[in-house]
Backbone as numpy.savetxt, mean C-alpha at the origin, in Angstrom:
# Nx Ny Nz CAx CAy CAz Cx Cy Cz
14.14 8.92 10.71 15.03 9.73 9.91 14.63 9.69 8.46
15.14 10.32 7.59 15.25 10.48 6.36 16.31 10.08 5.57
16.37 9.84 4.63 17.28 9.25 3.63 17.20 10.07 2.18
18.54 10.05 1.61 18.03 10.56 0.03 18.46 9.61 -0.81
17.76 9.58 -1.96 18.01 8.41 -3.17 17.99 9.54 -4.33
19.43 9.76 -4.26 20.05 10.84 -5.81 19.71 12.11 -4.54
18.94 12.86 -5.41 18.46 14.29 -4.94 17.94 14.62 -4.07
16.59 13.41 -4.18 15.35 13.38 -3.53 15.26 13.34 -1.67
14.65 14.19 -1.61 14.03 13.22 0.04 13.44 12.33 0.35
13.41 11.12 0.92 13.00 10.31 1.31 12.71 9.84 2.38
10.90 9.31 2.74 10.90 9.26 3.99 10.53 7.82 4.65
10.66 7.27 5.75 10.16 5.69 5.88 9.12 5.77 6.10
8.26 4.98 5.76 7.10 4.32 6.53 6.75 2.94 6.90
5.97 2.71 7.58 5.67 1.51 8.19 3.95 1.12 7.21
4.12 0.18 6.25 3.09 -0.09 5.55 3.54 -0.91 4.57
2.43 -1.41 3.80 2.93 -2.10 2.59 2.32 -1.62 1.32
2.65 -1.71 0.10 2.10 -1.21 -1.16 2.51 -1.92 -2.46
1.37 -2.30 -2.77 1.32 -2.84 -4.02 0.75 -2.14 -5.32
1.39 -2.42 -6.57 1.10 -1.16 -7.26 0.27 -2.24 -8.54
-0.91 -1.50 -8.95 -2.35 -2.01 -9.48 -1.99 -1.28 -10.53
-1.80 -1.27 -12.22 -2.02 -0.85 -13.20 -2.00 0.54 -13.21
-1.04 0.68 -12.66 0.22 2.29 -12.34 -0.40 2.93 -11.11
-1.07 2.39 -10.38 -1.39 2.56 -9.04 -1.22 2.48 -8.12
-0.70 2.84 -6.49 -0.42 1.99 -5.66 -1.02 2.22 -4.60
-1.12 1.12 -4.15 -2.46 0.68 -3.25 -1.82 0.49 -1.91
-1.79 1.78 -0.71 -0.89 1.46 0.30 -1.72 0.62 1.30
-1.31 0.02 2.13 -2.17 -1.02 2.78 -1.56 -1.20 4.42
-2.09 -0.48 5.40 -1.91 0.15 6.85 -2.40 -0.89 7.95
-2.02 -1.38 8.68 -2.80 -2.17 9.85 -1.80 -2.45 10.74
-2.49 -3.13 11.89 -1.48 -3.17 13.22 -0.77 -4.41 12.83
0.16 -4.66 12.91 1.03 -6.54 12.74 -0.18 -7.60 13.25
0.12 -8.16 12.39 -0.71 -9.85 12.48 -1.71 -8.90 11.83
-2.46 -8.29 11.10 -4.01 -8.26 10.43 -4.16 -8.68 9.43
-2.64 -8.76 8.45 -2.87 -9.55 6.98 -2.69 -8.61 6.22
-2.13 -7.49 6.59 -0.94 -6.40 5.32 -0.43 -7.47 3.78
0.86 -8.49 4.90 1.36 -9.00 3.44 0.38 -9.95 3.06
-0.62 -10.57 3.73 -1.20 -12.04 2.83 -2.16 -10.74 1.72
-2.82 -9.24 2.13 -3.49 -8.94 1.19 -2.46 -8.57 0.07
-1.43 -8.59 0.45 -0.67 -7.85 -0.76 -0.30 -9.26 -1.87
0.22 -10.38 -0.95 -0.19 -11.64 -1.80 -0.86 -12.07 -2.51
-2.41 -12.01 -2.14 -3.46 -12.31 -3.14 -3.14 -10.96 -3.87
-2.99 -9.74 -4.05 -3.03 -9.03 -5.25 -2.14 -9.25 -6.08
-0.76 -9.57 -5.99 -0.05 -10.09 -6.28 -0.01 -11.07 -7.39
-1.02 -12.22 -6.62 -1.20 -13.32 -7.41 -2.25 -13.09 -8.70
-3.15 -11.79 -8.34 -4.30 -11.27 -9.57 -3.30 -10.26 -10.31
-2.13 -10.20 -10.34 -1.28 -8.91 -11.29 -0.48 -7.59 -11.28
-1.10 -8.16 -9.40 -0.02 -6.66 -8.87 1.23 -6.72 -8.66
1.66 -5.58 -8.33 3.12 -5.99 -8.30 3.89 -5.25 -7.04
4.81 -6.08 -6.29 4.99 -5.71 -5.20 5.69 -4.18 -5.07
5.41 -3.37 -4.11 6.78 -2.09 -4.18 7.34 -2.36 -2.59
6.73 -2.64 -1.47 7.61 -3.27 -0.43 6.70 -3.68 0.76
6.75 -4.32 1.42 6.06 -4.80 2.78 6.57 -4.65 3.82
5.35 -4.11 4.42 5.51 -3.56 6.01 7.01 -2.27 5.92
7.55 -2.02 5.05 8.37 -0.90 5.14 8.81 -0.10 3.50
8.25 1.06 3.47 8.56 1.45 2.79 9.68 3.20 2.59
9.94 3.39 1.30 10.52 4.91 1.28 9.14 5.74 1.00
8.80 6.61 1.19 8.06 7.81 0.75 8.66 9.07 -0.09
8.23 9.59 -0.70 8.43 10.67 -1.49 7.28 11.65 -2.16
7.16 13.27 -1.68 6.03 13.94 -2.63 7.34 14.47 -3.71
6.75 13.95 -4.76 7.09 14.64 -5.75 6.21 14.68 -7.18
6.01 16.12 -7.95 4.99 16.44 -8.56 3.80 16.51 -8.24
3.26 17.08 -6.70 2.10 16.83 -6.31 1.13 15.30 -6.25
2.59 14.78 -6.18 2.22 13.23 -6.07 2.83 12.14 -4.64
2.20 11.80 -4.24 2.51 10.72 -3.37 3.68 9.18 -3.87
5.19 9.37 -4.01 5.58 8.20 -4.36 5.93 7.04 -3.70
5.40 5.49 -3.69 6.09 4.65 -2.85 7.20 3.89 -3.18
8.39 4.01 -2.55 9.50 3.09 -3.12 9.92 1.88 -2.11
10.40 0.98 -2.57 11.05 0.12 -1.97 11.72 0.38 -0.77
11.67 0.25 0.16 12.80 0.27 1.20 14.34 -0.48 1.17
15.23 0.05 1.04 16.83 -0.52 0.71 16.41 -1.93 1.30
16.49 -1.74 2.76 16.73 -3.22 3.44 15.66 -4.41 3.29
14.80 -4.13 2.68 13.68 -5.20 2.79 13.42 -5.04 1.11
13.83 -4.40 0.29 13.54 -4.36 -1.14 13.20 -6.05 -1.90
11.77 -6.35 -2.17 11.93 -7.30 -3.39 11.65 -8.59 -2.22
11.09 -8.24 -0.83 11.13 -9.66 -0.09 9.61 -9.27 0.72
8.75 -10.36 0.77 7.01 -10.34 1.25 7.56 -11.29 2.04
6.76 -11.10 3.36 6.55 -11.70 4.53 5.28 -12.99 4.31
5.64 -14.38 3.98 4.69 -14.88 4.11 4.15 -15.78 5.07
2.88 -15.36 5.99 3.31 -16.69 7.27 3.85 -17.95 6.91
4.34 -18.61 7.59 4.28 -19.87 7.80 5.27 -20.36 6.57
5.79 -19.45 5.84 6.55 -19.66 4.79 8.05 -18.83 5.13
8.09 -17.78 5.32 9.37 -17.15 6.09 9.49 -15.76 4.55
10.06 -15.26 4.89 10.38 -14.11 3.56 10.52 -14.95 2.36
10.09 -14.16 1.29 9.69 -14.45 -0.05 10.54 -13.78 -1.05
11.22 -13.74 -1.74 11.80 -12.82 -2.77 10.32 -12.93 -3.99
9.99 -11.87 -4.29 9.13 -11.05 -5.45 10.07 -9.96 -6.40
9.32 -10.01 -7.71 9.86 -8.79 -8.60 9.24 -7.37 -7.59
9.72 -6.60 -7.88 9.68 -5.19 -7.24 9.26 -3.94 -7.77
8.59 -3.62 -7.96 7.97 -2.34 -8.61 8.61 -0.88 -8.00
10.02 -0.14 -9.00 10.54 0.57 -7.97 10.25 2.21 -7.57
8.52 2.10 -8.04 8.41 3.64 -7.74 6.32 3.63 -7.69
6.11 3.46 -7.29 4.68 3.32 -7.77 3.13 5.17 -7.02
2.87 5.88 -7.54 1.74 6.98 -6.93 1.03 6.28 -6.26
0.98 6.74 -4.82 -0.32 6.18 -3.85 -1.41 7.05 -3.95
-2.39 6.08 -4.82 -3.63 6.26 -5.20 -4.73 6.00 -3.80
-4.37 5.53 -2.87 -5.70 4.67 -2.32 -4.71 4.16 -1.27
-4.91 4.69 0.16 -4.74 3.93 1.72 -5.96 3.11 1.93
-5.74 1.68 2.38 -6.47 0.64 2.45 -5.86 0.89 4.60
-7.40 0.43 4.77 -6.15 0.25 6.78 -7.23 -0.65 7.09
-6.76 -1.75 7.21 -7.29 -3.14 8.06 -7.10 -3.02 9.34
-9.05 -2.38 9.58 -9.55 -2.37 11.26 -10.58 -2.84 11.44
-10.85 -3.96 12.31 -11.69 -4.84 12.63 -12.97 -4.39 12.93
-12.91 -2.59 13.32 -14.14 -1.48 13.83 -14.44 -0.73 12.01
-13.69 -1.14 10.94 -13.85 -0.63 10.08 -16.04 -0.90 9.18
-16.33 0.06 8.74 -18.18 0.19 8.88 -18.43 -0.96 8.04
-19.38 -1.48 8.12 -20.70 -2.28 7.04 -20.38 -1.73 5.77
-20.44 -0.43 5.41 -20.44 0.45 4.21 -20.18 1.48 4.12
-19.90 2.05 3.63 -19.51 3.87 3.36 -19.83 4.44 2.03
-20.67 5.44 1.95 -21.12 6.47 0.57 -19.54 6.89 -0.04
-18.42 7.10 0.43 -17.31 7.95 0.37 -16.21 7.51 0.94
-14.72 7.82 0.72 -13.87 7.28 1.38 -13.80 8.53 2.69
-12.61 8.41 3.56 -12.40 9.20 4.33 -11.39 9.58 3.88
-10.53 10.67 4.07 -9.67 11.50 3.91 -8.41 11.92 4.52
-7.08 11.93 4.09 -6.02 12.03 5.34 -4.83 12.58 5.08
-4.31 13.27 5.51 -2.94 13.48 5.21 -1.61 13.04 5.41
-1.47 12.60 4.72 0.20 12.33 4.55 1.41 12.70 3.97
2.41 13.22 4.54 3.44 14.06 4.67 3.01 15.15 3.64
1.83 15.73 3.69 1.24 16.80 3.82 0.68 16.54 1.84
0.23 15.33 1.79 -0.63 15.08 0.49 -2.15 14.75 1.38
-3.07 14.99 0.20 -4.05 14.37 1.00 -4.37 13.12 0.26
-5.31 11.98 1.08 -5.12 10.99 0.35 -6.58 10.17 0.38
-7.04 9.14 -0.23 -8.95 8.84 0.20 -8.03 7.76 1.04
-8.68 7.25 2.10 -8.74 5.83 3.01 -9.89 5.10 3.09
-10.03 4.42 2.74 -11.29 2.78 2.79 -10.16 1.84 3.57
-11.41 1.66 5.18 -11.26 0.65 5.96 -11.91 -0.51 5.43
-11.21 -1.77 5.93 -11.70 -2.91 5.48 -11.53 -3.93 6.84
-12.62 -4.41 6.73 -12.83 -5.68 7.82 -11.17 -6.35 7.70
-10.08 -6.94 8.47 -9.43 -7.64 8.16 -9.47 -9.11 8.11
-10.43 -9.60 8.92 -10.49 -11.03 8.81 -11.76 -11.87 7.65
-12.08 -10.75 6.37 -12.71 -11.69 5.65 -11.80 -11.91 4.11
-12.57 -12.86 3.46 -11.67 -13.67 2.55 -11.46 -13.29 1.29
-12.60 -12.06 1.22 -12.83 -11.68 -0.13 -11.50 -10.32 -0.15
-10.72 -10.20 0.84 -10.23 -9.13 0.84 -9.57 -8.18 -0.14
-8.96 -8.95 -1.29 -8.61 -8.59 -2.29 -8.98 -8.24 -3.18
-10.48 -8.69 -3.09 -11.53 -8.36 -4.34 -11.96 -6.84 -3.85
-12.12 -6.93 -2.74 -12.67 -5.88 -1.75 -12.01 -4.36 -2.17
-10.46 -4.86 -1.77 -9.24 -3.75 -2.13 -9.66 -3.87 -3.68
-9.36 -4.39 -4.56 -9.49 -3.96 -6.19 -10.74 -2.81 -6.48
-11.87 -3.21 -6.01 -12.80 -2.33 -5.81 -12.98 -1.11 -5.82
-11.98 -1.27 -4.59 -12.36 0.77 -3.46 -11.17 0.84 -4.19
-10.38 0.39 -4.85 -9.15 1.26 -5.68 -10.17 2.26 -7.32
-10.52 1.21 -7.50 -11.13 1.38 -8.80 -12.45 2.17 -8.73
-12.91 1.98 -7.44 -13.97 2.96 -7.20 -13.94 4.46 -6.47
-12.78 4.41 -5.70 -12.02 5.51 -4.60 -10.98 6.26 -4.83
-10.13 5.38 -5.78 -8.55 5.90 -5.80 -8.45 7.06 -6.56
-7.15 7.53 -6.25 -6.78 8.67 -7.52 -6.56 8.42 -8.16
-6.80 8.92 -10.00 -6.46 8.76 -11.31 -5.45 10.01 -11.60
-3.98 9.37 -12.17 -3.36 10.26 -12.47 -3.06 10.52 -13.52
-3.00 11.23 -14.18 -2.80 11.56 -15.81 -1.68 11.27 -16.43
């Protein structure tokens, strides 16, 4: 379903996003691949959370927005630790889909391309089980993502 916040439409998704120096970096994979631990380490280098594993969606201004989800707003899943309360970033442009798949390539000239709720968007797959992952994501943001004015 959909939800509105004020005016707006709003839609759920199943993902997490952290927002990079007015950026946000949505981050896609099946449960157990390490969604929230990558959103952790970015976290811990300056990012700032907008929600894990569930978010609101919104196009507005030819822009992709991610918001917090009501029920999970301001809380990261950390293993072995149990939910986390974090500051919350409450609106952040998705610049850059990250999707942790284990079939994801060696390398790529280019990101791949995708649509969502009818934006298009770049996607860089990333190995999920190596360590550098965060450095990895800072990267293909800074090398892939959209710049918005």
């Amino acid at each position: 379903g959909s939800a509105r916040l004020g005016a707006r439409l709003m839609r759920p998704h199943q993902a997490t996003c952290v927002q990079i120096g007015g950026r946000g970096l949505l981050i896609e994979g099946p449960p157990g691949s390490g969604k929230s631990s990558l959103a952790l380490a970015l976290i811990d280098r300056g990012g700032e959370l907008v929600g894990d594993d569930s978010l609101m969606l919104e196009l507005r201004d030819a822009r992709l927005i991610a918001h917090p989800h009501p029920e999970t707003r301001g809380l990261l899943e950390v293993r072995n630790l149990g939910l986390l309360d974090f500051p919350t970033c409450p609106a952040a442009p998705i610049a850059l889909m990250l999707r942790l798949d284990p079939d994801a390539p060696r390398w790529i000239e280019a990101p791949e391309w995708l649509d969502l709720l009818g934006m298009r968007l770049p996607l860089v797959r990333l190995w999920p089980e190596s360590p550098l992952q965060h450095l990895k994501a800072e990267h293909a943001l800074a090398r892939y993502g959209l710049v918005f004015d």
